[in-house]
Coordinates of C-alpha atoms in Angstrom, one line a residue:
X1 CA 129.5 104.1 175.7
X2 CA 133.7 104.7 177.3
X3 CA 133.8 106.8 179.7
X4 CA 134.1 110.7 177.7
X5 CA 137.2 112.4 179.3
X6 CA 137.5 116.0 178.3
X7 CA 140.3 117.9 178.3
X8 CA 142.2 121.4 177.5
X9 CA 144.7 121.0 174.8
X10 CA 148.0 122.1 174.8
X11 CA 149.8 124.8 172.7
X12 CA 151.4 121.8 170.6
X13 CA 147.9 119.9 170.1
X14 CA 147.6 122.3 167.4
X15 CA 147.2 119.1 164.9
X16 CA 144.6 117.4 166.8
X17 CA 142.4 120.8 166.8
X18 CA 143.0 121.5 163.1
X19 CA 141.6 117.5 162.6
X20 CA 138.7 117.8 164.7
X21 CA 137.4 121.6 163.8
X22 CA 138.0 120.1 159.9
X23 CA 135.6 117.2 160.7
X24 CA 133.3 119.3 162.4
X25 CA 133.2 121.4 159.1
X26 CA 132.9 118.5 157.0
X27 CA 130.1 117.0 158.9
X28 CA 127.8 119.8 159.5
X29 CA 128.6 122.7 157.5
X30 CA 125.4 124.6 158.3
X31 CA 126.3 124.9 161.9
X32 CA 129.2 127.1 162.0
X33 CA 130.0 130.3 160.5
X34 CA 133.1 129.1 158.4
X35 CA 133.3 127.1 155.9
X36 CA 135.4 124.0 155.1
X37 CA 136.7 125.1 151.7
X38 CA 138.0 128.1 153.3
X39 CA 139.5 126.7 156.3
X40 CA 141.5 123.4 154.7
X41 CA 143.2 126.4 153.6
X42 CA 145.3 127.4 156.4
X43 CA 148.6 126.9 156.9
X44 CA 150.3 125.4 160.3
X45 CA 151.5 128.7 161.3
X46 CA 147.7 130.3 161.1
X47 CA 146.6 126.7 163.2
X48 CA 149.2 127.2 165.7
X49 CA 147.9 130.6 166.3
X50 CA 144.4 129.6 166.8
X51 CA 144.9 127.0 169.3
X52 CA 147.0 129.7 171.1
X53 CA 143.9 132.3 170.7
X54 CA 141.5 130.5 173.2
X55 CA 141.1 127.7 174.9
X56 CA 140.1 124.3 172.9
X57 CA 138.7 121.7 174.8
X58 CA 138.3 118.3 173.5
X59 CA 136.0 115.4 174.6
X60 CA 137.5 112.0 173.7
X61 CA 136.4 108.2 174.1
X62 CA 139.4 106.8 174.4
X63 CA 142.0 107.9 172.2
X64 CA 139.6 109.3 169.7
X65 CA 138.6 112.4 169.6
X66 CA 134.9 113.1 169.9
X67 CA 133.6 116.6 170.6
X68 CA 135.3 120.0 170.7
X69 CA 134.1 123.4 172.4
X70 CA 136.7 126.5 172.4
X71 CA 136.6 128.8 175.1
X72 CA 137.8 132.5 174.6
X73 CA 137.7 136.3 176.0
X74 CA 135.2 138.6 174.3
X75 CA 138.1 141.3 173.5
X76 CA 135.8 144.5 172.8
X77 CA 134.0 143.9 176.5
X78 CA 134.8 146.3 179.2
X79 CA 133.7 143.7 181.4
X80 CA 135.0 139.9 182.1
X81 CA 132.7 138.3 179.5
X82 CA 134.3 134.6 177.9
X83 CA 132.4 133.2 174.8
X84 CA 131.9 129.2 174.5
X85 CA 131.8 129.0 170.5
X86 CA 132.4 125.7 167.7
X87 CA 130.4 123.3 170.1
X88 CA 130.6 120.2 168.1
X89 CA 130.1 116.5 168.9
X90 CA 130.4 113.3 166.4
X91 CA 126.5 112.6 165.6
X92 CA 126.6 108.8 166.9
X93 CA 127.0 110.6 170.5
X94 CA 124.5 113.1 169.9
X95 CA 122.3 113.1 173.3
X96 CA 124.2 111.5 175.0
X97 CA 125.9 113.7 177.5
X98 CA 129.2 114.8 175.4
X99 CA 128.3 118.4 174.4
X100 CA 126.8 118.8 178.1
X101 CA 130.3 117.5 179.4
X102 CA 132.3 120.0 177.2
X103 CA 129.9 122.9 178.2
X104 CA 130.6 122.0 181.7
X105 CA 134.2 122.0 181.1
X106 CA 134.1 125.2 179.2
X107 CA 132.2 127.2 182.3
X108 CA 134.2 125.8 184.6
X109 CA 137.2 127.1 182.9
X110 CA 135.8 130.4 182.7
X111 CA 135.1 130.5 185.8
X112 CA 139.1 129.1 186.8
X113 CA 139.8 132.1 184.5
X114 CA 138.1 135.0 186.5
X115 CA 135.6 135.5 184.0
X116 CA 132.4 136.8 185.3
X117 CA 129.9 135.7 181.7
X118 CA 130.1 133.0 180.0
X119 CA 128.4 134.1 176.5
X120 CA 127.1 131.5 174.1
X121 CA 125.6 132.5 170.7
X122 CA 122.9 130.5 169.4
X123 CA 120.9 130.4 166.0
X124 CA 117.4 131.8 166.6
X125 CA 116.5 129.0 164.2
X126 CA 118.1 126.2 166.5
X127 CA 115.3 125.6 169.0
X128 CA 117.3 122.4 169.5
X129 CA 120.5 124.8 170.8
X130 CA 118.7 127.2 172.5
X131 CA 116.9 124.1 174.6
X132 CA 120.1 122.5 175.3
X133 CA 121.6 126.2 176.5
X134 CA 118.9 126.6 178.5
X135 CA 118.8 122.9 180.1
X136 CA 122.5 124.1 181.2
X137 CA 121.2 127.0 182.5
X138 CA 122.4 129.7 179.7
X139 CA 119.4 132.5 179.8
X140 CA 118.2 134.2 176.4
X141 CA 119.0 137.9 176.0
X142 CA 118.0 140.5 174.1
X143 CA 121.3 140.5 172.4
X144 CA 121.1 139.9 169.1
X145 CA 123.7 139.8 165.3
X146 CA 123.7 138.4 162.0
X147 CA 125.0 134.6 161.6
X148 CA 128.1 135.8 160.2
X149 CA 129.5 133.4 157.1
X150 CA 132.2 132.9 155.5
X151 CA 130.7 131.9 152.3
X152 CA 130.4 134.4 149.9
X153 CA 127.1 133.3 148.1
X154 CA 125.5 133.0 151.9
X155 CA 122.6 135.2 151.8
X156 CA 121.2 133.7 155.4
X157 CA 118.8 136.2 156.9
X158 CA 119.3 133.8 160.4
X159 CA 120.0 136.0 163.2
X160 CA 122.3 134.4 166.4
X161 CA 121.2 135.4 170.0
X162 CA 123.3 135.7 173.1
X163 CA 122.6 133.7 175.7
X164 CA 124.5 134.1 178.8
X165 CA 125.7 132.3 182.0
X166 CA 126.5 134.5 184.7
X167 CA 129.3 133.3 186.9
X168 CA 128.8 135.2 189.6
X169 CA 126.4 135.5 192.6
X170 CA 123.8 137.3 190.7
X171 CA 122.3 135.0 188.7
X172 CA 119.8 137.7 186.9
X173 CA 123.2 139.8 185.8
X174 CA 123.5 140.2 182.2
X175 CA 126.3 141.7 180.8
X176 CA 126.1 145.2 179.4
X177 CA 127.9 144.4 175.9
X178 CA 124.8 142.0 175.0
X179 CA 122.2 144.6 176.3

């Protein structure tokens, strides 16, 4: 495998984000609360706004984008809480460290942006994702929310669990917004 690099997209690279996001939704429709049919209808202005709203990090194998993760602020929180979301890696590269590189870059970005915590919402039924996040150092919390979905006919009762990665000196700290 060629060396995988991770970088943040600039605002002018909204088409790169759009393309990898739609690829992720096409390849793994059950992994996201969003749907391909919904997001394919977004106009260019919406994609441009989305790439500005959160940091979009891509993993690249040479010129090819092979993964993505987003890092954004948790606006309704009183604390400096960042959220990691939208993680996706090309199927043939899963289990080869690409997700680890993306999450590591996201955590480093949150630290650089002076956040105190990084939250990562994981489906409670997704044992692989929980294990991955735990191996990175995220800890489960009591924070739960229903899995949000844009699909009108989605009768899923799956919950998401907030996993937290403290960026400060107290490794046992948990933001009050997820308690």
